[in-house]
Amino acid sequence: MSGQRARFRRKQALLRWAVLTVVLLFFVLPLLGMLDFTTQGPGGQGRTLETWRTLADVSRISTDYPALREGFLASVGLAVVTPVVMLVLLVPTMTWVRLRLPGLSRTVEFVCLLPLTVPAIVLVVGLTPVYAWVYYLLGDSTLWLGLAYVVLVLPYAYRALDAGLRAIDVRTLAEAARSLGASWTTVMWRVILPNLRTAVLSASFLSVALVLGEFTIANLFSKKNLQVAMYELGKSDAKISVAVGLASLVFAFVVLFAMSFVGSGRAGTSPFSRLRRRKEPTA
């Protein structure tokens, strides 16, 4: 019997390694192809790192490729604006619904997941009148794309935050903090958020990954982010465009992989735990 179990475990291990190998090849081979293309010498002869040296030279990129610099700065700004707006919108709303309006939880979930069913072109058509007024009143900065990106990231951020809220007893934490004299602002900032740090970081990383890879909406709105700049640059300098694409892909993979390691901390070190210990009488 034990021999059969051992053979079954070996087969399971072999199957896991086979699946893992296929997945790694599926993701790694295109990246190796991109790296091979960017390191080819003139006429496809030999190897050179000139493309990567150019990409690492910030002053040269700013001078020779101003569109790439503009797109990169726009994407960095959007990668900051989008997670902030998303968290300010979702965290208080989801927490309040869980505490005071649990009957609306299905409605909020439906609204947050709805963008998954809406094609990008339909979303752009619907947002065009809104952006017309935004551009007229507030200017036509590329950073206003963050409003559309918040809509795009809602399904993924909602799932990450919902998992975090389900993992803690929000009602008990809020009632305990209120009984100790904390305001609702303190409850949200010093009790709920520290306990949701892993979910918040996961939602933020997903937002950053989406922003760095988004092309359709920016292109349809005639705005220049990193992906649009890479597309335009590919018509004149394919190697630089592919090198930037490879760097952004690797960065996105690293960010998503880091989600498995961030946000962990020792139990009992949250601000709520420290607040509770200060209120407890000493023996």
PDB file of C-alpha atoms in Angstrom:
ATOM      1  CA  MET A   1       0.000   0.000   0.000  1.00  0.00           C
ATOM      2  CA  SER A   2       2.801   2.398   0.918  1.00  0.00           C
ATOM      3  CA  GLY A   3       4.558   1.573  -2.367  1.00  0.00           C
ATOM      4  CA  GLN A   4       1.447   2.533  -4.352  1.00  0.00           C
ATOM      5  CA  ARG A   5       1.222   5.823  -2.447  1.00  0.00           C
ATOM      6  CA  ALA A   6       4.878   6.559  -3.145  1.00  0.00           C
ATOM      7  CA  ARG A   7       4.409   5.885  -6.886  1.00  0.00           C
ATOM      8  CA  PHE A   8       1.297   8.055  -6.910  1.00  0.00           C
ATOM      9  CA  ARG A   9       3.182  10.919  -5.238  1.00  0.00           C
ATOM     10  CA  ARG A  10       6.039  10.598  -7.732  1.00  0.00           C
ATOM     11  CA  LYS A  11       3.550  10.772 -10.603  1.00  0.00           C
ATOM     12  CA  GLN A  12       1.954  13.840  -9.039  1.00  0.00           C
ATOM     13  CA  ALA A  13       5.353  15.494  -8.667  1.00  0.00           C
ATOM     14  CA  LEU A  14       6.255  14.711 -12.272  1.00  0.00           C
ATOM     15  CA  LEU A  15       2.924  16.098 -13.473  1.00  0.00           C
ATOM     16  CA  ARG A  16       3.409  19.293 -11.471  1.00  0.00           C
ATOM     17  CA  TRP A  17       6.915  19.799 -12.865  1.00  0.00           C
ATOM     18  CA  ALA A  18       5.694  19.087 -16.403  1.00  0.00           C
ATOM     19  CA  VAL A  19       2.899  21.658 -16.107  1.00  0.00           C
ATOM     20  CA  LEU A  20       5.263  24.188 -14.525  1.00  0.00           C
ATOM     21  CA  THR A  21       7.814  23.644 -17.317  1.00  0.00           C
ATOM     22  CA  VAL A  22       5.188  24.166 -20.033  1.00  0.00           C
ATOM     23  CA  VAL A  23       3.931  27.360 -18.360  1.00  0.00           C
ATOM     24  CA  LEU A  24       7.465  28.713 -17.933  1.00  0.00           C
ATOM     25  CA  LEU A  25       8.276  27.994 -21.583  1.00  0.00           C
ATOM     26  CA  PHE A  26       5.054  29.682 -22.656  1.00  0.00           C
ATOM     27  CA  PHE A  27       6.052  32.886 -20.849  1.00  0.00           C
ATOM     28  CA  VAL A  28       9.839  32.789 -21.154  1.00  0.00           C
ATOM     29  CA  LEU A  29      10.301  31.915 -24.833  1.00  0.00           C
ATOM     30  CA  PRO A  30       8.682  35.150 -26.155  1.00  0.00           C
ATOM     31  CA  LEU A  31      10.803  37.159 -23.716  1.00  0.00           C
ATOM     32  CA  LEU A  32      13.942  35.381 -24.909  1.00  0.00           C
ATOM     33  CA  GLY A  33      12.914  36.140 -28.487  1.00  0.00           C
ATOM     34  CA  MET A  34      12.573  39.825 -27.623  1.00  0.00           C
ATOM     35  CA  LEU A  35      15.955  39.800 -25.899  1.00  0.00           C
ATOM     36  CA  ASP A  36      17.517  38.069 -28.884  1.00  0.00           C
ATOM     37  CA  PHE A  37      16.113  40.696 -31.257  1.00  0.00           C
ATOM     38  CA  THR A  38      17.331  43.638 -29.176  1.00  0.00           C
ATOM     39  CA  THR A  39      20.876  42.244 -28.897  1.00  0.00           C
ATOM     40  CA  GLN A  40      21.405  41.487 -32.590  1.00  0.00           C
ATOM     41  CA  GLY A  41      24.222  43.371 -34.257  1.00  0.00           C
ATOM     42  CA  PRO A  42      24.004  45.235 -37.584  1.00  0.00           C
ATOM     43  CA  GLY A  43      22.752  42.937 -40.325  1.00  0.00           C
ATOM     44  CA  GLY A  44      21.942  40.266 -37.759  1.00  0.00           C
ATOM     45  CA  GLN A  45      25.630  39.518 -37.244  1.00  0.00           C
ATOM     46  CA  GLY A  46      27.047  39.135 -33.741  1.00  0.00           C
ATOM     47  CA  ARG A  47      25.722  40.500 -30.484  1.00  0.00           C
ATOM     48  CA  THR A  48      25.662  44.028 -29.112  1.00  0.00           C
ATOM     49  CA  LEU A  49      24.209  45.793 -26.083  1.00  0.00           C
ATOM     50  CA  GLU A  50      23.970  49.155 -27.817  1.00  0.00           C
ATOM     51  CA  THR A  51      20.160  49.162 -27.649  1.00  0.00           C
ATOM     52  CA  TRP A  52      20.185  48.612 -23.890  1.00  0.00           C
ATOM     53  CA  ARG A  53      22.931  51.207 -23.390  1.00  0.00           C
ATOM     54  CA  THR A  54      20.764  53.694 -25.259  1.00  0.00           C
ATOM     55  CA  LEU A  55      17.755  52.775 -23.142  1.00  0.00           C
ATOM     56  CA  ALA A  56      19.777  53.249 -19.950  1.00  0.00           C
ATOM     57  CA  ASP A  57      20.990  56.713 -21.069  1.00  0.00           C
ATOM     58  CA  VAL A  58      18.223  58.960 -19.737  1.00  0.00           C
ATOM     59  CA  SER A  59      19.567  62.136 -21.336  1.00  0.00           C
ATOM     60  CA  ARG A  60      19.815  60.491 -24.748  1.00  0.00           C
ATOM     61  CA  ILE A  61      16.316  59.054 -24.492  1.00  0.00           C
ATOM     62  CA  SER A  62      14.973  62.499 -23.570  1.00  0.00           C
ATOM     63  CA  THR A  63      16.728  64.083 -26.555  1.00  0.00           C
ATOM     64  CA  ASP A  64      16.342  61.446 -29.274  1.00  0.00           C
ATOM     65  CA  TYR A  65      13.008  59.914 -28.203  1.00  0.00           C
ATOM     66  CA  PRO A  66      10.872  62.686 -26.646  1.00  0.00           C
ATOM     67  CA  ALA A  67       7.649  60.741 -27.309  1.00  0.00           C
ATOM     68  CA  LEU A  68       8.962  57.802 -25.279  1.00  0.00           C
ATOM     69  CA  ARG A  69       9.888  60.122 -22.422  1.00  0.00           C
ATOM     70  CA  GLU A  70       6.440  61.736 -22.540  1.00  0.00           C
ATOM     71  CA  GLY A  71       4.697  58.366 -22.561  1.00  0.00           C
ATOM     72  CA  PHE A  72       6.837  57.013 -19.726  1.00  0.00           C
ATOM     73  CA  LEU A  73       6.175  60.028 -17.483  1.00  0.00           C
ATOM     74  CA  ALA A  74       2.460  59.835 -18.266  1.00  0.00           C
ATOM     75  CA  SER A  75       2.329  56.129 -17.349  1.00  0.00           C
ATOM     76  CA  VAL A  76       4.244  56.759 -14.107  1.00  0.00           C
ATOM     77  CA  GLY A  77       1.772  59.494 -13.172  1.00  0.00           C
ATOM     78  CA  LEU A  78      -1.173  57.248 -14.034  1.00  0.00           C
ATOM     79  CA  ALA A  79       0.366  54.405 -12.009  1.00  0.00           C
ATOM     80  CA  VAL A  80       0.235  56.714  -8.985  1.00  0.00           C
ATOM     81  CA  VAL A  81      -3.141  58.382  -9.603  1.00  0.00           C
ATOM     82  CA  THR A  82      -5.119  55.253 -10.495  1.00  0.00           C
ATOM     83  CA  PRO A  83      -4.420  53.178  -7.333  1.00  0.00           C
ATOM     84  CA  VAL A  84      -4.981  56.212  -5.085  1.00  0.00           C
ATOM     85  CA  VAL A  85      -8.369  57.054  -6.632  1.00  0.00           C
ATOM     86  CA  MET A  86      -9.343  53.387  -6.666  1.00  0.00           C
ATOM     87  CA  LEU A  87      -8.517  52.903  -2.970  1.00  0.00           C
ATOM     88  CA  VAL A  88     -10.221  56.142  -1.904  1.00  0.00           C
ATOM     89  CA  LEU A  89     -13.329  55.026  -3.796  1.00  0.00           C
ATOM     90  CA  LEU A  90     -13.455  51.326  -2.904  1.00  0.00           C
ATOM     91  CA  VAL A  91     -12.097  50.864   0.628  1.00  0.00           C
ATOM     92  CA  PRO A  92     -14.524  53.204   2.466  1.00  0.00           C
ATOM     93  CA  THR A  93     -17.446  52.092   0.280  1.00  0.00           C
ATOM     94  CA  MET A  94     -16.867  48.375   0.765  1.00  0.00           C
ATOM     95  CA  THR A  95     -16.210  48.805   4.493  1.00  0.00           C
ATOM     96  CA  TRP A  96     -19.366  50.895   5.018  1.00  0.00           C
ATOM     97  CA  VAL A  97     -21.491  48.440   3.034  1.00  0.00           C
ATOM     98  CA  ARG A  98     -20.153  45.553   5.103  1.00  0.00           C
ATOM     99  CA  LEU A  99     -20.817  47.413   8.367  1.00  0.00           C
ATOM    100  CA  ARG A 100     -24.099  49.231   7.733  1.00  0.00           C
ATOM    101  CA  LEU A 101     -25.646  48.104   4.439  1.00  0.00           C
ATOM    102  CA  PRO A 102     -24.932  44.383   3.950  1.00  0.00           C
ATOM    103  CA  GLY A 103     -27.979  44.076   1.715  1.00  0.00           C
ATOM    104  CA  LEU A 104     -26.213  46.198  -0.926  1.00  0.00           C
ATOM    105  CA  SER A 105     -23.145  43.972  -1.109  1.00  0.00           C
ATOM    106  CA  ARG A 106     -24.455  42.098  -4.186  1.00  0.00           C
ATOM    107  CA  THR A 107     -25.264  45.389  -5.922  1.00  0.00           C
ATOM    108  CA  VAL A 108     -21.789  46.802  -5.258  1.00  0.00           C
ATOM    109  CA  GLU A 109     -20.222  43.564  -6.463  1.00  0.00           C
ATOM    110  CA  PHE A 110     -22.291  43.674  -9.669  1.00  0.00           C
ATOM    111  CA  VAL A 111     -21.312  47.291 -10.370  1.00  0.00           C
ATOM    112  CA  CYS A 112     -17.619  46.588  -9.744  1.00  0.00           C
ATOM    113  CA  LEU A 113     -17.572  43.472 -11.939  1.00  0.00           C
ATOM    114  CA  LEU A 114     -19.588  45.058 -14.752  1.00  0.00           C
ATOM    115  CA  PRO A 115     -16.508  46.526 -16.581  1.00  0.00           C
ATOM    116  CA  LEU A 116     -15.414  42.960 -17.369  1.00  0.00           C
ATOM    117  CA  THR A 117     -18.355  42.674 -19.770  1.00  0.00           C
ATOM    118  CA  VAL A 118     -17.922  46.095 -21.422  1.00  0.00           C
ATOM    119  CA  PRO A 119     -15.538  46.256 -24.418  1.00  0.00           C
ATOM    120  CA  ALA A 120     -12.973  49.049 -24.383  1.00  0.00           C
ATOM    121  CA  ILE A 121     -14.439  50.728 -27.463  1.00  0.00           C
ATOM    122  CA  VAL A 122     -17.894  50.852 -25.813  1.00  0.00           C
ATOM    123  CA  LEU A 123     -16.340  52.273 -22.643  1.00  0.00           C
ATOM    124  CA  VAL A 124     -14.591  54.984 -24.669  1.00  0.00           C
ATOM    125  CA  VAL A 125     -17.822  55.893 -26.487  1.00  0.00           C
ATOM    126  CA  GLY A 126     -19.640  56.168 -23.168  1.00  0.00           C
ATOM    127  CA  LEU A 127     -16.908  58.248 -21.520  1.00  0.00           C
ATOM    128  CA  THR A 128     -16.336  60.603 -24.458  1.00  0.00           C
ATOM    129  CA  PRO A 129     -19.012  63.158 -23.370  1.00  0.00           C
ATOM    130  CA  VAL A 130     -17.660  63.048 -19.815  1.00  0.00           C
ATOM    131  CA  TYR A 131     -14.103  63.660 -20.975  1.00  0.00           C
ATOM    132  CA  ALA A 132     -15.269  66.476 -23.250  1.00  0.00           C
ATOM    133  CA  TRP A 133     -16.425  68.392 -20.166  1.00  0.00           C
ATOM    134  CA  VAL A 134     -13.347  67.360 -18.163  1.00  0.00           C
ATOM    135  CA  TYR A 135     -11.005  68.651 -20.880  1.00  0.00           C
ATOM    136  CA  TYR A 136     -13.042  71.854 -21.230  1.00  0.00           C
ATOM    137  CA  LEU A 137     -13.102  72.633 -17.506  1.00  0.00           C
ATOM    138  CA  LEU A 138      -9.844  71.136 -16.201  1.00  0.00           C
ATOM    139  CA  GLY A 139      -7.496  70.773 -19.175  1.00  0.00           C
ATOM    140  CA  ASP A 140      -6.548  67.890 -21.434  1.00  0.00           C
ATOM    141  CA  SER A 141      -3.796  66.273 -19.368  1.00  0.00           C
ATOM    142  CA  THR A 142      -3.112  62.582 -19.986  1.00  0.00           C
ATOM    143  CA  LEU A 143      -3.501  62.001 -16.239  1.00  0.00           C
ATOM    144  CA  TRP A 144      -7.272  62.261 -16.641  1.00  0.00           C
ATOM    145  CA  LEU A 145      -7.097  58.802 -18.204  1.00  0.00           C
ATOM    146  CA  GLY A 146      -6.835  57.627 -14.606  1.00  0.00           C
ATOM    147  CA  LEU A 147     -10.623  58.003 -14.323  1.00  0.00           C
ATOM    148  CA  ALA A 148     -11.146  55.454 -17.094  1.00  0.00           C
ATOM    149  CA  TYR A 149      -8.431  53.202 -15.688  1.00  0.00           C
ATOM    150  CA  VAL A 150     -10.168  53.161 -12.303  1.00  0.00           C
ATOM    151  CA  VAL A 151     -13.230  51.736 -14.058  1.00  0.00           C
ATOM    152  CA  LEU A 152     -11.067  49.110 -15.768  1.00  0.00           C
ATOM    153  CA  VAL A 153      -9.362  48.012 -12.568  1.00  0.00           C
ATOM    154  CA  LEU A 154     -12.531  47.848 -10.434  1.00  0.00           C
ATOM    155  CA  PRO A 155     -13.185  44.089 -10.948  1.00  0.00           C
ATOM    156  CA  TYR A 156      -9.656  43.051  -9.959  1.00  0.00           C
ATOM    157  CA  ALA A 157      -9.338  45.507  -7.082  1.00  0.00           C
ATOM    158  CA  TYR A 158     -12.766  44.559  -5.758  1.00  0.00           C
ATOM    159  CA  ARG A 159     -11.860  40.875  -5.587  1.00  0.00           C
ATOM    160  CA  ALA A 160      -8.566  41.603  -3.802  1.00  0.00           C
ATOM    161  CA  LEU A 161     -10.181  43.930  -1.242  1.00  0.00           C
ATOM    162  CA  ASP A 162     -13.192  41.661  -0.760  1.00  0.00           C
ATOM    163  CA  ALA A 163     -10.888  38.752   0.107  1.00  0.00           C
ATOM    164  CA  GLY A 164      -9.112  40.960   2.650  1.00  0.00           C
ATOM    165  CA  LEU A 165     -12.369  42.104   4.246  1.00  0.00           C
ATOM    166  CA  ARG A 166     -13.639  38.524   4.469  1.00  0.00           C
ATOM    167  CA  ALA A 167     -10.456  37.508   6.280  1.00  0.00           C
ATOM    168  CA  ILE A 168     -11.054  39.911   9.192  1.00  0.00           C
ATOM    169  CA  ASP A 169     -13.998  40.639  11.489  1.00  0.00           C
ATOM    170  CA  VAL A 170     -14.655  44.213  10.375  1.00  0.00           C
ATOM    171  CA  ARG A 171     -17.715  44.711  12.566  1.00  0.00           C
ATOM    172  CA  THR A 172     -15.979  43.623  15.763  1.00  0.00           C
ATOM    173  CA  LEU A 173     -12.898  45.740  15.055  1.00  0.00           C
ATOM    174  CA  ALA A 174     -14.977  48.819  14.263  1.00  0.00           C
ATOM    175  CA  GLU A 175     -17.244  48.435  17.312  1.00  0.00           C
ATOM    176  CA  ALA A 176     -14.272  47.871  19.614  1.00  0.00           C
ATOM    177  CA  ALA A 177     -12.489  50.943  18.287  1.00  0.00           C
ATOM    178  CA  ARG A 178     -15.642  53.052  18.585  1.00  0.00           C
ATOM    179  CA  SER A 179     -16.149  51.875  22.163  1.00  0.00           C
ATOM    180  CA  LEU A 180     -12.638  53.114  22.929  1.00  0.00           C
ATOM    181  CA  GLY A 181     -13.550  56.578  21.663  1.00  0.00           C
ATOM    182  CA  ALA A 182     -12.154  56.431  18.127  1.00  0.00           C
ATOM    183  CA  SER A 183     -13.811  58.483  15.397  1.00  0.00           C
ATOM    184  CA  TRP A 184     -14.840  56.902  12.103  1.00  0.00           C
ATOM    185  CA  THR A 185     -11.800  58.469  10.442  1.00  0.00           C
ATOM    186  CA  THR A 186      -9.546  56.871  13.046  1.00  0.00           C
ATOM    187  CA  VAL A 187     -11.355  53.555  12.653  1.00  0.00           C
ATOM    188  CA  MET A 188     -10.743  53.581   8.911  1.00  0.00           C
ATOM    189  CA  TRP A 189      -7.162  54.887   9.004  1.00  0.00           C
ATOM    190  CA  ARG A 190      -5.745  53.149  12.086  1.00  0.00           C
ATOM    191  CA  VAL A 191      -7.874  50.003  12.428  1.00  0.00           C
ATOM    192  CA  ILE A 192      -9.285  48.838   9.082  1.00  0.00           C
ATOM    193  CA  LEU A 193      -6.459  49.811   6.727  1.00  0.00           C
ATOM    194  CA  PRO A 194      -3.618  48.198   8.749  1.00  0.00           C
ATOM    195  CA  ASN A 195      -5.551  44.934   8.763  1.00  0.00           C
ATOM    196  CA  LEU A 196      -6.152  45.235   5.014  1.00  0.00           C
ATOM    197  CA  ARG A 197      -2.556  46.085   4.090  1.00  0.00           C
ATOM    198  CA  THR A 198      -2.016  42.883   2.080  1.00  0.00           C
ATOM    199  CA  ALA A 199      -5.298  43.303   0.173  1.00  0.00           C
ATOM    200  CA  VAL A 200      -4.583  47.003  -0.424  1.00  0.00           C
ATOM    201  CA  LEU A 201      -1.108  46.258  -1.745  1.00  0.00           C
ATOM    202  CA  SER A 202      -2.452  43.501  -3.983  1.00  0.00           C
ATOM    203  CA  ALA A 203      -5.126  45.788  -5.425  1.00  0.00           C
ATOM    204  CA  SER A 204      -2.556  48.550  -5.924  1.00  0.00           C
ATOM    205  CA  PHE A 205      -0.094  46.250  -7.696  1.00  0.00           C
ATOM    206  CA  LEU A 206      -2.836  44.971  -9.989  1.00  0.00           C
ATOM    207  CA  SER A 207      -3.728  48.567 -10.805  1.00  0.00           C
ATOM    208  CA  VAL A 208      -0.112  49.420 -11.617  1.00  0.00           C
ATOM    209  CA  ALA A 209       0.234  46.356 -13.839  1.00  0.00           C
ATOM    210  CA  LEU A 210      -2.947  47.262 -15.732  1.00  0.00           C
ATOM    211  CA  VAL A 211      -1.884  50.896 -16.187  1.00  0.00           C
ATOM    212  CA  LEU A 212       1.547  49.970 -17.511  1.00  0.00           C
ATOM    213  CA  GLY A 213       0.051  47.598 -20.076  1.00  0.00           C
ATOM    214  CA  GLU A 214      -3.024  49.548 -21.210  1.00  0.00           C
ATOM    215  CA  PHE A 215      -3.065  50.646 -24.864  1.00  0.00           C
ATOM    216  CA  THR A 216      -6.591  50.642 -26.300  1.00  0.00           C
ATOM    217  CA  ILE A 217      -8.237  53.413 -24.282  1.00  0.00           C
ATOM    218  CA  ALA A 218      -5.232  55.734 -24.465  1.00  0.00           C
ATOM    219  CA  ASN A 219      -4.976  55.247 -28.216  1.00  0.00           C
ATOM    220  CA  LEU A 220      -8.713  55.778 -28.789  1.00  0.00           C
ATOM    221  CA  PHE A 221      -8.604  58.964 -26.707  1.00  0.00           C
ATOM    222  CA  SER A 222      -5.519  60.097 -28.698  1.00  0.00           C
ATOM    223  CA  LYS A 223      -3.404  60.268 -25.537  1.00  0.00           C
ATOM    224  CA  LYS A 224       0.182  59.150 -25.242  1.00  0.00           C
ATOM    225  CA  ASN A 225       1.109  56.701 -22.494  1.00  0.00           C
ATOM    226  CA  LEU A 226       3.977  54.205 -22.507  1.00  0.00           C
ATOM    227  CA  GLN A 227       2.235  51.631 -24.717  1.00  0.00           C
ATOM    228  CA  VAL A 228       1.131  54.204 -27.297  1.00  0.00           C
ATOM    229  CA  ALA A 229       4.647  55.684 -27.351  1.00  0.00           C
ATOM    230  CA  MET A 230       6.107  52.187 -27.888  1.00  0.00           C
ATOM    231  CA  TYR A 231       3.681  51.583 -30.752  1.00  0.00           C
ATOM    232  CA  GLU A 232       4.639  54.837 -32.450  1.00  0.00           C
ATOM    233  CA  LEU A 233       8.349  54.281 -31.801  1.00  0.00           C
ATOM    234  CA  GLY A 234       8.147  50.793 -33.332  1.00  0.00           C
ATOM    235  CA  LYS A 235       7.580  52.397 -36.740  1.00  0.00           C
ATOM    236  CA  SER A 236      10.975  54.137 -36.660  1.00  0.00           C
ATOM    237  CA  ASP A 237      13.163  52.204 -34.185  1.00  0.00           C
ATOM    238  CA  ALA A 238      11.887  48.688 -33.568  1.00  0.00           C
ATOM    239  CA  LYS A 239      14.751  47.612 -31.322  1.00  0.00           C
ATOM    240  CA  ILE A 240      14.222  50.419 -28.808  1.00  0.00           C
ATOM    241  CA  SER A 241      10.481  49.778 -28.857  1.00  0.00           C
ATOM    242  CA  VAL A 242      10.917  46.050 -28.210  1.00  0.00           C
ATOM    243  CA  ALA A 243      13.493  46.735 -25.483  1.00  0.00           C
ATOM    244  CA  VAL A 244      11.087  49.053 -23.691  1.00  0.00           C
ATOM    245  CA  GLY A 245       8.336  46.449 -24.045  1.00  0.00           C
ATOM    246  CA  LEU A 246      10.574  43.751 -22.595  1.00  0.00           C
ATOM    247  CA  ALA A 247      11.572  45.965 -19.658  1.00  0.00           C
ATOM    248  CA  SER A 248       7.938  46.817 -18.897  1.00  0.00           C
ATOM    249  CA  LEU A 249       6.899  43.149 -19.087  1.00  0.00           C
ATOM    250  CA  VAL A 250       9.659  42.080 -16.735  1.00  0.00           C
ATOM    251  CA  PHE A 251       8.733  44.876 -14.344  1.00  0.00           C
ATOM    252  CA  ALA A 252       5.062  43.826 -14.409  1.00  0.00           C
ATOM    253  CA  PHE A 253       6.018  40.188 -13.731  1.00  0.00           C
ATOM    254  CA  VAL A 254       8.225  41.244 -10.817  1.00  0.00           C
ATOM    255  CA  VAL A 255       5.438  43.412  -9.384  1.00  0.00           C
ATOM    256  CA  LEU A 256       2.870  40.616  -9.605  1.00  0.00           C
ATOM    257  CA  PHE A 257       5.324  38.088  -8.183  1.00  0.00           C
ATOM    258  CA  ALA A 258       6.083  40.433  -5.273  1.00  0.00           C
ATOM    259  CA  MET A 259       2.406  40.284  -4.277  1.00  0.00           C
ATOM    260  CA  SER A 260       3.145  36.902  -2.696  1.00  0.00           C
ATOM    261  CA  PHE A 261       5.666  38.379  -0.275  1.00  0.00           C
ATOM    262  CA  VAL A 262       4.487  41.854   0.703  1.00  0.00           C
ATOM    263  CA  GLY A 263       2.183  42.802   3.506  1.00  0.00           C
ATOM    264  CA  SER A 264       3.179  40.081   5.931  1.00  0.00           C
ATOM    265  CA  GLY A 265       3.890  41.130   9.472  1.00  0.00           C
ATOM    266  CA  ARG A 266       3.946  39.887  13.010  1.00  0.00           C
ATOM    267  CA  ALA A 267       0.644  39.323  14.725  1.00  0.00           C
ATOM    268  CA  GLY A 268      -0.330  41.887  17.295  1.00  0.00           C
ATOM    269  CA  THR A 269       1.670  44.764  15.827  1.00  0.00           C
ATOM    270  CA  SER A 270      -1.215  46.603  14.140  1.00  0.00           C
ATOM    271  CA  PRO A 271      -2.149  50.107  15.387  1.00  0.00           C
ATOM    272  CA  PHE A 272      -5.424  48.711  16.745  1.00  0.00           C
ATOM    273  CA  SER A 273      -3.510  46.196  18.873  1.00  0.00           C
ATOM    274  CA  ARG A 274      -1.300  48.954  20.265  1.00  0.00           C
ATOM    275  CA  LEU A 275      -4.366  51.154  20.927  1.00  0.00           C
ATOM    276  CA  ARG A 276      -6.084  48.295  22.766  1.00  0.00           C
ATOM    277  CA  ARG A 277      -2.997  47.594  24.893  1.00  0.00           C
ATOM    278  CA  ARG A 278      -2.785  51.249  25.919  1.00  0.00           C
ATOM    279  CA  LYS A 279      -6.428  51.212  27.064  1.00  0.00           C
ATOM    280  CA  GLU A 280      -6.107  47.979  29.060  1.00  0.00           C
ATOM    281  CA  PRO A 281      -5.508  48.533  32.784  1.00  0.00           C
ATOM    282  CA  THR A 282      -2.248  47.279  34.161  1.00  0.00           C
ATOM    283  CA  ALA A 283      -2.257  44.711  36.904  1.00  0.00           C
TER     284      ALA A 283
END
